Amino acid sequence: MRKKIFRVIIMTLGAVLLVIGLILLIQMSMMRSSIIEVSKKAGSRVEEMSKEAMSIQAKELLSESSVGRAGIADREFSEFLKAIDLIADSAEDIYLFKDRYGINEFRQYDEADMGEIVVYTAYGKDVDPEDESIKNEVDLISNMQGIMMAVNESTDSMVSDYFATESGIFLCAEAVSEYNVSKNGEPLFFEARERPWYIEAVREGKPVFTSIISDADTGKQALTCGIPVYTDGVLRGVAGAGLYLDTIREDVDNFHVGEKGYACIINNHGQILFSGSSKGELSVSEDMQADLRESPNAELKALALDAVSGKAGVSVIDLDGQEYYVAYAPMETVGWSYLTVLPEREVSEPSRNLVSELFRSNMEQRDFVRSSIFRSVVYTVVLLLVVALSVAFISKKFAERLAAPIVMLTKDVSALEGDTLDFSWDIDTGDEVQTLAKSFESMTGRMKQYIRDITAITAEKERIGAELSVATHIQASMLPSVFPPFPDRKEFELYAKMDPAKEVGGDFYDFFMVDDDHIALVIADVSGKGVPAALFMVIAKTLIKNYSKSGTSVEDIFIKTSDQLCEGNGEGLFVTAWIGIIDLNTGVMTYCDAGHEYPYVIHADGSIEILKPQKKKLPLAAMAGIQYISNEITLKKGDCLLLYTDGVLEATDADNRLYGPERLEAVLSDKWTDDTKTLLKDIRADVDDFVAGAPQFDDLTMLAFRLHKLTGEDGS
């Protein structure tokens, strides 16, 4: 019986092995064909997807670049227009309220003052300088000298700024040259009413920019702008100025994208004004008169029409026999358009290289599959022979081996308890017992790893908690917390408060007497969180106070502090900050801003003023060598100054809406009579009502200062 059973087992196993061998051979052959076919299809699909992805990414990047650089270039024209608007506003006020103005004598100058900025008058060809009405009008507009000098000196690229009256008087601020020096004391004559900027401004009735011209003195490219001035419907004249375009031209010349990409600017007539290409369809023509809207290149013509109409977009067009990506964006102030140009081959080249590499890889894969299948066939035949020879022995031991592993597995599993989770299975049974054992082995391994992970996470949380505790202590200990801080000083009151968020940040405030007559107010926000930000805050606060105590001006305080913070700033931290030093004898406050939120001044009559500096500057330690400038305002009796960090305006509710300046100004308008402590509490209460329990991730820091009287006054 045992022989029959043994024989049946041998025959059955032999048949099974034969079938398995045939199936393996067939599957290997099918797998080889399938792998090769899939590789070919994958290569084609990768090529298509790569080209499409490269094109989409190139269009997005070029579009963002054009919009961004158009905005940067247009900003110079916007600031230029604002400067001229100041002159126009001044002229309008002078004509409306003549009785308020006296006579502002003109400075005398001659050839010895060459290059120095002065204000002079000239007259139209039909104007009699000795006419009494002309003299009176000259005396009236002489009051514009101050604003015209200030505008000229504050705008680096400005050629000159001027105001031409409808009666023929020309008032101009520019550098002394041979063209504006009077000969033998005789009047200067210049017919401004015939200039394009005057004619076009009067015709359009609004601000206009003229075409580009070459400056007579320097030969530099420049353009002019005019703004008409009316009072009671009567044309009084045109305010204008000339602007050098060196910065715009250098920006275009120095801009590069990829290896051959460049930029150009076209005006509202489709004419190329500046270009980074010296030849081709997008180069500057000799007379700059070629209109791209009339180009024989239909694709370029369509793009120019869209660009001139103020649209933004990206097109793929043919230029000089090659395909290019061209992105365009409007420069809204001046009506021009900024174009970014990139050869198509620079976009598609990576895709072609990828496809070539995939083809080579596919060939290698095909050869590898072929050799692997051959080896597999050999190994399979050898394995079948070995198995066949082993069947007899395996059959004899089958019963014993079937029971033994189960007993051993039961014993090993029963030994698993407490912290003892070591389990391994080295016996190769080749059946469900081995699968079950390996499952236990895998499970215990995962459990051990899970325990290690939980331990590591717990340790990390404890470390972070300790770090945040240290940072919180550093932050709190550095801030003044005793109020009133100067009980013997009745000239003012102040109160400050910082409410930290869940994560420790770098907000801080400070106030101290520089001397008996001056008090310094500081508020700042360090980038980053945790101990690095807290330590950086300590350094910044110490430097600012030390430099302030030494009698340094506010701009030098920030310049020196920024440069010193840059030294060894490996973490790349920076500080937005604001400092103001108030003279308690006069109420004059000199202040400096380093990229911080603009303070508010709530005047004694309840009106609110935002203290915006002349120019926005970078934060402290953003880069070395930053030059800061000071600003000045005079605080009156009863005026209140509010300083705050971005945690106030950027507080968010459950719908992720910002608190914003409008709500803050509403509180200031309603609670402006409160003392400083109550005012800060009212603001905080309004913020809490707005966020309604939503979690906040930034510190909320405020400082309020109210001037009750000047030193020496009785306070009445």
XYZ file of C-alpha atoms in Angstrom:
716
model
C 0.000 0.000 0.000
C 2.780 2.387 0.957
C 4.473 1.683 -2.417
C 1.226 2.385 -4.285
C 0.665 5.566 -2.360
C 4.266 6.528 -2.909
C 3.939 5.738 -6.653
C 0.710 7.765 -6.949
C 2.313 10.682 -5.157
C 5.375 10.517 -7.420
C 3.267 10.410 -10.607
C 0.971 13.181 -9.412
C 3.830 15.450 -8.417
C 5.644 14.685 -11.688
C 2.590 15.643 -13.731
C 2.116 18.816 -11.724
C 5.748 19.815 -12.164
C 5.534 19.211 -15.908
C 2.440 21.400 -16.232
C 4.020 24.120 -14.099
C 7.143 24.059 -16.253
C 5.169 24.446 -19.464
C 3.095 27.275 -18.010
C 6.239 29.090 -16.862
C 7.814 28.809 -20.307
C 4.676 30.140 -22.023
C 4.289 33.023 -19.546
C 7.948 34.018 -19.895
C 7.590 34.228 -23.663
C 4.404 36.306 -23.388
C 5.985 38.548 -20.767
C 8.932 39.282 -23.070
C 6.649 40.464 -25.883
C 4.505 42.465 -23.481
C 7.467 44.264 -21.893
C 8.850 45.318 -25.272
C 5.446 46.566 -26.473
C 4.764 48.474 -23.243
C 8.209 50.098 -23.414
C 7.531 51.371 -26.938
C 4.143 52.809 -25.982
C 5.561 54.348 -22.810
C 8.294 56.076 -24.818
C 5.770 57.617 -27.209
C 3.488 58.695 -24.387
C 6.352 60.180 -22.369
C 7.432 62.193 -25.410
C 3.930 63.621 -25.864
C 3.432 64.383 -22.167
C 6.914 65.863 -21.809
C 6.419 68.255 -24.718
C 3.009 69.298 -23.416
C 4.266 69.795 -19.853
C 7.319 71.750 -21.034
C 5.101 74.018 -23.143
C 2.642 74.678 -20.307
C 5.435 75.383 -17.823
C 7.250 77.673 -20.274
C 4.070 79.662 -20.921
C 3.347 80.025 -17.200
C 6.894 81.129 -16.365
C 7.103 83.555 -19.290
C 3.686 85.012 -18.461
C 4.654 85.531 -14.808
C 7.967 87.062 -15.896
C 6.326 89.499 -18.337
C 3.626 90.568 -15.867
C 6.176 91.028 -13.086
C 8.711 92.948 -15.157
C 5.982 95.038 -16.794
C 4.838 96.033 -13.316
C 8.395 96.911 -12.257
C 9.011 98.979 -15.406
C 5.610 100.679 -15.170
C 6.198 101.629 -11.540
C 8.784 104.227 -12.604
C 6.226 105.905 -14.889
C 3.576 105.741 -12.170
C 5.864 107.474 -9.652
C 6.846 109.995 -12.357
C 3.162 110.764 -13.039
C 2.491 111.181 -9.307
C 5.341 113.706 -9.086
C 3.863 115.796 -11.927
C 0.436 115.515 -10.321
C 1.896 117.161 -7.194
C 2.934 120.150 -9.323
C -0.516 120.274 -10.955
C -2.236 120.143 -7.550
C 0.011 122.940 -6.272
C -0.821 125.120 -9.286
C -4.549 124.479 -8.892
C -4.419 125.429 -5.199
C -2.484 128.628 -5.948
C -4.999 129.768 -8.578
C -7.978 128.855 -6.391
C -6.704 130.583 -3.251
C -4.590 133.478 -4.537
C -5.107 135.550 -1.395
C -3.222 132.993 0.705
C 0.011 133.409 -1.224
C 2.580 136.157 -1.307
C 5.654 136.573 -3.505
C 8.503 134.048 -3.449
C 11.604 135.703 -4.873
C 13.524 133.785 -7.561
C 17.133 132.900 -6.900
C 19.628 134.707 -9.123
C 22.127 132.511 -11.002
C 24.699 132.714 -13.797
C 27.274 130.582 -15.652
C 29.103 129.885 -12.384
C 26.138 127.760 -11.249
C 26.305 125.327 -14.192
C 24.764 121.943 -13.313
C 22.952 123.195 -10.204
C 19.149 122.822 -10.029
C 17.335 126.185 -10.133
C 13.858 127.501 -10.945
C 13.617 130.154 -13.683
C 10.957 131.835 -15.826
C 10.660 132.270 -19.587
C 7.996 133.858 -21.767
C 6.129 133.040 -24.953
C 6.938 134.863 -28.176
C 3.923 137.188 -27.899
C 4.238 137.876 -24.160
C 5.410 141.216 -22.696
C 7.301 140.454 -19.448
C 6.634 144.035 -18.286
C 2.865 143.708 -18.611
C 1.325 144.214 -15.166
C -0.954 141.147 -15.404
C 1.994 138.994 -16.462
C 4.063 140.282 -13.543
C 1.247 139.547 -11.116
C 0.844 136.004 -12.443
C 4.624 135.433 -12.224
C 4.514 136.604 -8.589
C 1.630 134.187 -7.956
C 3.218 131.082 -9.474
C 6.562 131.928 -7.855
C 5.094 130.069 -4.869
C 5.514 126.801 -6.820
C 9.321 126.936 -6.600
C 9.504 124.795 -3.474
C 7.385 121.896 -4.752
C 9.109 121.969 -8.159
C 12.582 121.845 -6.592
C 11.489 119.034 -4.257
C 9.998 116.996 -7.113
C 13.119 117.440 -9.263
C 15.539 116.515 -6.495
C 13.521 113.491 -5.338
C 13.271 111.877 -8.794
C 16.660 110.623 -10.006
C 15.667 110.116 -13.652
C 13.874 113.449 -14.069
C 15.291 115.827 -16.726
C 13.276 118.859 -15.634
C 9.818 119.737 -14.307
C 7.809 122.762 -15.330
C 4.514 124.618 -15.419
C 3.407 126.560 -18.509
C 0.522 129.001 -18.136
C -2.106 129.629 -20.783
C -0.977 133.278 -20.725
C 2.503 132.278 -21.981
C 4.614 132.111 -18.792
C 6.981 129.137 -18.489
C 8.208 128.166 -14.967
C 10.908 125.472 -15.031
C 13.126 123.626 -12.518
C 16.244 122.119 -14.085
C 20.030 122.217 -14.035
C 21.694 125.482 -15.064
C 22.953 125.273 -18.672
C 23.732 127.562 -21.585
C 20.083 127.339 -22.621
C 18.626 128.921 -19.489
C 21.253 131.524 -18.510
C 20.029 135.060 -19.158
C 22.247 137.241 -21.385
C 22.813 140.697 -19.908
C 19.825 140.296 -17.604
C 17.371 140.030 -20.505
C 14.259 137.845 -20.127
C 14.338 134.282 -21.468
C 11.852 133.368 -24.172
C 10.412 129.906 -24.790
C 7.060 129.136 -26.403
C 5.913 126.209 -24.234
C 2.361 126.379 -25.582
C 3.606 124.957 -28.883
C 5.282 121.924 -27.288
C 3.648 118.503 -27.836
C 3.179 117.891 -24.102
C 1.211 121.139 -23.781
C -0.870 120.746 -26.945
C -1.763 117.071 -26.311
C -2.592 117.610 -22.619
C -4.968 120.484 -23.478
C -6.538 118.514 -26.328
C -7.079 115.341 -24.283
C -8.010 117.125 -21.055
C -6.093 114.533 -19.020
C -2.491 113.388 -18.328
C -0.623 112.448 -21.527
C 2.791 110.956 -22.362
C 4.554 112.106 -25.542
C 6.754 110.130 -27.892
C 10.393 109.386 -27.002
C 12.885 112.141 -27.823
C 16.648 112.668 -27.418
C 17.617 115.149 -24.701
C 19.344 118.194 -26.210
C 21.986 118.390 -23.450
C 22.881 114.737 -22.866
C 21.624 112.916 -25.952
C 19.856 110.439 -23.673
C 16.445 109.029 -24.563
C 13.628 110.739 -22.675
C 9.893 111.348 -22.804
C 7.671 114.098 -21.463
C 4.338 114.118 -19.676
C 1.777 116.867 -19.303
C -1.238 117.329 -16.976
C -3.732 120.160 -17.691
C -4.701 122.430 -14.782
C -8.230 123.843 -14.641
C -9.978 125.983 -12.027
C -13.682 126.716 -12.302
C -13.623 125.288 -15.834
C -10.870 127.689 -16.968
C -7.568 126.355 -18.345
C -4.739 127.809 -16.244
C -1.857 125.921 -17.814
C -0.129 122.555 -18.051
C 2.206 120.931 -15.496
C 4.825 118.675 -17.030
C 8.242 117.041 -16.741
C 10.802 115.108 -18.733
C 12.061 111.644 -17.747
C 15.284 109.898 -18.758
C 14.680 106.304 -19.867
C 18.135 104.929 -18.985
C 16.753 102.624 -16.285
C 14.116 101.127 -18.603
C 16.621 100.630 -21.428
C 19.198 99.005 -19.136
C 16.521 96.717 -17.673
C 15.633 95.465 -21.161
C 19.271 95.194 -22.308
C 20.327 93.239 -19.221
C 17.332 90.892 -19.070
C 17.995 87.335 -20.226
C 15.908 84.182 -20.034
C 17.424 80.858 -21.021
C 20.367 81.052 -23.432
C 18.863 83.165 -26.216
C 15.790 84.700 -24.588
C 15.399 88.459 -24.310
C 12.867 91.245 -23.674
C 11.517 94.224 -25.600
C 9.028 97.056 -25.067
C 6.536 98.391 -27.627
C 4.459 101.561 -27.342
C 0.759 102.116 -27.966
C 1.498 102.627 -31.671
C 3.051 99.175 -32.054
C 6.575 100.619 -32.354
C 9.532 98.879 -30.704
C 11.145 101.283 -28.232
C 13.688 99.002 -26.532
C 14.858 95.498 -27.349
C 17.415 93.012 -26.109
C 17.831 91.794 -29.709
C 20.064 93.775 -32.057
C 18.629 92.252 -35.221
C 15.524 90.544 -36.515
C 11.829 91.320 -36.482
C 11.834 92.393 -32.809
C 14.874 94.682 -32.968
C 14.615 98.476 -32.726
C 14.338 100.122 -36.159
C 16.602 103.070 -36.936
C 13.784 105.623 -36.733
C 11.617 103.588 -34.303
C 8.657 104.179 -36.656
C 7.973 100.597 -37.798
C 4.489 99.531 -36.609
C 4.284 95.830 -35.702
C 0.523 95.992 -36.301
C 1.341 96.386 -40.003
C 3.962 93.621 -40.067
C 3.758 91.163 -43.008
C 4.199 88.437 -40.379
C 0.532 87.623 -39.612
C 1.345 85.967 -36.268
C 3.456 88.925 -35.114
C 0.757 91.334 -36.316
C -1.951 89.540 -34.283
C 0.274 89.517 -31.190
C 1.021 93.250 -31.577
C -2.700 94.060 -31.861
C -3.410 92.208 -28.599
C -0.442 93.791 -26.813
C -1.288 97.350 -27.922
C -4.905 96.858 -26.812
C -3.656 96.264 -23.247
C -4.078 92.505 -23.116
C -1.704 90.022 -21.449
C -0.947 86.545 -22.762
C 1.522 84.097 -24.320
C 1.731 83.112 -28.012
C 3.945 80.767 -30.024
C 4.832 82.585 -33.255
C 7.345 82.415 -36.085
C 10.111 85.037 -35.902
C 12.935 85.195 -38.426
C 12.215 81.641 -39.558
C 12.157 80.088 -36.071
C 9.409 79.432 -33.538
C 9.442 81.551 -30.363
C 7.377 81.781 -27.205
C 6.400 85.450 -26.751
C 4.726 86.597 -23.508
C 3.292 90.101 -23.295
C 1.867 92.208 -20.451
C 0.634 95.834 -20.327
C 2.453 98.779 -18.718
C -0.806 100.500 -17.781
C 0.434 103.946 -16.785
C 2.194 104.761 -20.058
C 0.148 102.464 -22.337
C 3.143 100.367 -23.473
C 3.571 96.587 -23.455
C 6.439 94.434 -22.087
C 7.401 91.388 -24.210
C 9.474 88.376 -23.090
C 10.838 86.229 -25.955
C 12.213 82.653 -25.696
C 13.192 80.300 -28.575
C 10.911 77.249 -28.777
C 13.901 74.941 -29.185
C 15.111 75.830 -25.669
C 11.772 74.579 -24.326
C 11.581 71.385 -26.405
C 15.273 70.412 -26.213
C 14.944 68.670 -22.795
C 11.994 66.680 -24.160
C 13.976 65.497 -27.183
C 16.884 64.488 -24.967
C 14.520 62.565 -22.715
C 12.999 60.649 -25.649
C 16.458 59.767 -26.964
C 17.462 58.490 -23.550
C 14.231 56.466 -23.296
C 14.897 54.839 -26.685
C 18.393 53.839 -25.612
C 17.025 52.543 -22.306
C 14.359 50.513 -24.145
C 16.991 48.837 -26.299
C 18.975 47.918 -23.218
C 15.810 46.668 -21.521
C 14.899 44.494 -24.530
C 18.336 42.847 -24.514
C 18.155 42.387 -20.756
C 14.700 40.754 -20.958
C 15.882 38.418 -23.708
C 18.917 37.230 -21.726
C 16.882 37.027 -18.504
C 14.271 34.777 -20.127
C 16.966 32.469 -21.496
C 18.531 32.182 -18.046
C 15.101 31.594 -16.540
C 14.438 28.714 -18.950
C 17.731 27.074 -18.016
C 17.106 27.587 -14.309
C 13.585 26.202 -14.663
C 14.748 23.006 -16.376
C 17.440 22.465 -13.766
C 14.969 23.172 -10.989
C 12.446 20.685 -12.367
C 15.114 17.983 -12.494
C 16.159 18.699 -8.935
C 12.553 18.677 -7.765
C 11.846 15.400 -9.530
C 14.816 13.715 -7.841
C 13.751 15.120 -4.490
C 10.116 14.054 -4.717
C 10.797 10.568 -3.378
C 12.538 11.814 -0.302
C 10.032 14.617 0.213
C 7.094 12.224 -0.006
C 8.575 9.957 2.657
C 9.139 12.797 5.058
C 5.952 14.610 4.145
C 3.847 13.568 7.111
C 6.572 14.282 9.641
C 7.435 17.657 8.181
C 3.769 18.629 7.953
C 3.198 18.389 11.693
C 6.598 19.584 12.976
C 6.404 23.219 11.739
C 2.917 23.711 13.164
C 4.068 22.582 16.612
C 7.135 24.845 16.453
C 5.065 27.852 15.296
C 2.592 27.395 18.153
C 5.447 27.264 20.672
C 7.165 30.415 19.325
C 3.940 32.434 19.197
C 3.041 31.443 22.771
C 6.395 32.867 23.926
C 5.450 36.385 22.741
C 4.524 38.467 25.803
C 5.258 41.851 27.436
C 8.234 43.614 25.845
C 9.478 40.395 24.242
C 8.439 40.768 20.603
C 11.416 39.074 18.937
C 10.104 36.490 16.483
C 11.868 34.979 13.476
C 11.128 32.007 11.238
C 13.995 30.275 9.508
C 12.285 27.034 8.504
C 11.341 26.859 4.818
C 8.208 24.682 4.599
C 6.942 26.177 1.345
C 3.267 25.981 2.432
C 0.613 27.882 4.414
C 2.471 27.279 7.657
C 5.435 29.252 6.383
C 3.108 32.035 5.107
C 1.471 32.258 8.518
C 4.859 32.314 10.239
C 6.128 35.068 7.962
C 2.975 37.053 8.707
C 3.727 36.779 12.447
C 7.330 37.789 11.772
C 6.222 40.821 9.726
C 3.622 41.793 12.332
C 6.085 41.709 15.232
C 8.583 43.722 13.174
C 5.975 46.392 12.501
C 4.994 46.467 16.162
C 8.618 46.989 17.212
C 9.041 49.764 14.623
C 5.798 51.366 15.789
C 7.045 51.407 19.377
C 10.351 52.978 18.249
C 8.465 55.616 16.225
C 6.196 56.475 19.163
C 9.254 56.812 21.412
C 11.020 59.109 18.917
C 7.913 61.255 18.387
C 7.432 61.632 22.143
C 11.063 62.704 22.592
C 10.790 65.194 19.726
C 7.633 66.730 21.200
C 9.365 67.092 24.561
C 12.348 68.775 22.868
C 10.134 71.170 20.921
C 8.155 71.951 24.075
C 11.359 72.772 25.936
C 12.568 74.955 23.058
C 9.289 76.872 22.911
C 9.360 77.325 26.694
C 12.875 78.808 26.487
C 11.869 81.061 23.589
C 8.746 82.244 25.427
C 10.804 83.074 28.521
C 13.394 84.984 26.463
C 10.697 86.907 24.646
C 8.706 87.847 27.770
C 11.734 88.796 29.861
C 13.037 91.296 27.285
C 9.881 93.414 27.021
C 9.107 96.341 29.382
C 6.080 95.379 31.471
C 5.764 98.033 34.191
C 3.170 100.746 33.485
C 3.260 103.632 33.779
C 6.983 103.317 32.963
C 7.874 106.956 33.776
C 5.418 108.071 36.495
C 7.217 111.381 37.017
C 6.789 112.432 33.379
C 3.380 114.063 32.959
C 3.966 115.159 29.367
C 2.818 111.828 27.978
C 1.317 108.444 28.697
C 2.064 105.152 26.981
C 1.037 101.530 27.169
C 2.226 98.441 25.294
C 1.022 94.867 25.103
C 2.139 91.676 23.363
C -0.131 88.614 23.201
C 1.926 85.692 21.858
C 0.373 83.099 19.518
C 0.637 79.346 20.150
C 4.012 79.319 18.434
C 6.639 81.670 19.758
C 7.520 84.393 17.296
C 9.889 87.332 17.254
C 7.642 90.344 17.953
C 9.004 92.915 20.371
C 8.460 96.491 21.451
C 10.633 98.873 23.452
C 10.564 102.413 24.804
C 13.164 104.348 26.738
C 14.328 107.886 27.467
C 17.252 108.757 25.198
C 17.880 111.772 27.432
C 15.717 114.093 29.566
C 14.067 115.641 26.498
C 13.722 112.704 24.076
C 11.859 109.403 24.248
C 12.370 106.544 21.775
C 9.565 104.188 20.688
C 10.401 100.904 18.910
C 8.307 98.047 17.507
C 9.564 95.129 15.396
C 8.780 91.649 14.090
C 11.526 89.031 13.575
C 10.969 86.421 10.859
C 10.833 82.777 11.903
C 9.746 81.004 15.087
C 11.265 79.388 18.165
C 14.624 79.975 19.831
C 16.466 81.316 16.727
C 13.851 84.052 16.288
C 13.817 84.852 20.015
C 17.625 85.151 20.161
C 17.648 87.251 16.997
C 15.045 89.472 18.658
C 17.322 89.943 21.691
C 20.246 90.979 19.489
C 18.143 93.365 17.376
C 16.541 94.982 20.434
C 19.908 95.431 22.151
C 21.573 96.949 19.067
C 18.722 99.400 18.459
C 18.721 100.574 22.075
C 22.528 100.889 22.263
C 22.744 102.929 19.061
C 19.794 105.092 20.175
C 21.447 105.847 23.520
C 24.597 106.985 21.703
C 22.741 109.887 20.094
C 22.761 108.404 16.590
C 20.107 109.571 14.079
C 17.200 107.196 13.467
C 18.334 106.332 9.936
C 21.896 105.565 11.148
C 20.459 103.446 13.987
C 18.776 101.180 11.432
C 21.713 101.259 8.980
C 24.197 100.160 11.670
C 21.789 97.651 13.227
C 20.996 96.066 9.842
C 24.657 95.757 8.848
C 25.595 94.205 12.191
C 22.666 91.738 12.084
C 23.812 90.607 8.627
C 27.109 89.397 10.090
C 26.880 85.664 10.728
C 23.164 85.543 9.878
C 23.310 81.923 8.739
C 19.621 81.356 9.416
C 18.673 84.083 6.916
C 16.509 85.896 9.481
C 15.346 89.484 9.042
C 13.431 92.084 11.093
C 10.676 94.485 10.070
C 11.032 97.459 12.408
C 9.919 101.029 13.136
C 11.575 103.612 15.421
C 10.496 107.088 16.375
C 12.306 109.581 18.649
C 10.097 112.364 20.029
C 11.428 115.733 21.201
C 9.259 116.440 24.261
C 10.110 120.154 24.066
C 8.666 120.623 20.554
C 6.572 117.531 19.785
C 8.725 116.862 16.679
C 9.043 113.131 16.029
C 11.797 111.843 13.741
C 11.056 108.311 12.603
C 12.399 105.607 10.288
C 10.659 102.579 8.763
C 12.276 99.233 7.831
C 9.506 97.388 6.016
C 7.109 97.506 8.995
C 3.358 98.140 9.202
C 2.534 101.866 8.908
C 1.681 103.494 12.287
C -1.424 105.609 12.878
C -1.600 109.107 14.391
C -4.996 109.866 15.973
C -5.052 113.648 16.204
C -6.667 115.549 19.041
C -9.673 116.357 16.825
C -10.301 112.646 16.122
C -8.875 112.646 12.581
C -6.649 109.716 11.654
C -3.366 109.915 9.730
C -1.276 107.013 8.404
C 2.479 107.608 8.711
C 3.765 106.467 5.341
C 7.500 107.050 4.716
C 8.786 108.721 1.567
C 10.054 105.373 0.295
C 9.355 101.845 1.508
C 12.588 100.155 2.648
C 13.639 96.536 3.140
C 13.605 94.932 6.614
C 16.713 94.950 8.797
C 19.239 92.228 7.838
C 17.459 91.561 4.521
C 20.784 92.368 2.864
C 23.975 94.248 3.667
C 24.364 97.919 2.833
C 20.703 98.997 2.998
C 20.390 102.803 3.247
C 17.454 104.001 5.324
C 15.961 107.501 5.375
C 14.306 109.459 8.152
C 10.927 111.163 8.159
C 9.501 113.836 10.456
C 6.125 114.827 11.884
C 5.100 117.215 14.661
C 2.782 115.786 17.310
C 0.330 118.215 18.859
C -1.119 118.195 22.356
C -3.629 115.320 22.579
C -2.260 113.415 19.546
C -1.991 109.643 19.975
C 0.504 107.399 18.124
C -0.401 103.702 17.570
C 2.294 101.145 16.659
C 1.448 97.511 15.874
C 2.720 94.364 14.144
C 1.188 92.426 11.254
C -0.472 90.048 13.696
C -3.223 92.669 14.152
C -4.144 93.251 10.497
C -3.581 89.587 9.533
C -5.745 88.068 12.266
C -8.134 85.671 10.501
C -11.598 84.358 11.256
C -12.939 80.854 10.625
C -13.510 81.731 6.939
C -9.848 82.784 6.562
C -10.758 86.471 6.131
C -8.266 89.095 7.341
C -9.066 91.617 10.080
C -7.617 94.373 7.862
C -6.937 98.107 8.247
C -10.578 99.136 7.726
C -11.752 97.498 10.981
C -8.761 98.886 12.884
C -9.449 102.424 11.643
C -13.120 102.039 12.623
C -12.088 101.225 16.213
C -9.680 104.194 16.281
C -12.420 106.533 15.030
C -14.822 105.289 17.724
C -12.408 104.980 20.676
C -9.928 107.801 19.974
C -10.653 109.535 23.275
C -9.671 106.486 25.381
C -6.473 106.434 27.399
C -3.705 104.353 25.831
C -4.316 101.236 27.919
C -8.068 101.232 27.275
C -7.488 101.901 23.570
C -5.303 98.794 23.225
C -7.851 96.726 25.158
C -10.632 97.956 22.844
C -8.602 97.011 19.765
C -7.826 93.581 21.184
C -11.495 93.020 22.066
C -12.545 93.916 18.524
C -9.940 91.508 17.091
C -11.207 88.742 19.393
C -14.800 89.397 18.309
C -13.710 89.189 14.673
C -11.710 85.940 14.877
C -14.400 84.341 17.088
C -12.095 81.702 18.518
C -10.319 80.813 15.260
C -6.697 79.751 15.939
C -4.063 82.461 15.394
C -0.487 81.804 14.300
C 1.196 85.175 14.806
C 1.884 87.384 17.822
C -0.393 90.399 18.382
C 1.717 93.343 19.569
C 0.681 97.012 20.022
C 2.108 100.199 21.582
C 0.165 103.439 22.110
C 1.713 106.844 23.018
C -0.306 110.002 23.734
C 1.267 113.466 24.092
C -0.492 115.442 26.839
C 1.711 118.522 26.777
C 5.177 119.751 25.869
C 7.910 119.994 28.469
C 7.527 123.230 30.375
C 3.814 123.702 29.626
C 1.245 123.705 32.432
C -0.856 121.073 30.636
C -3.912 123.255 30.181
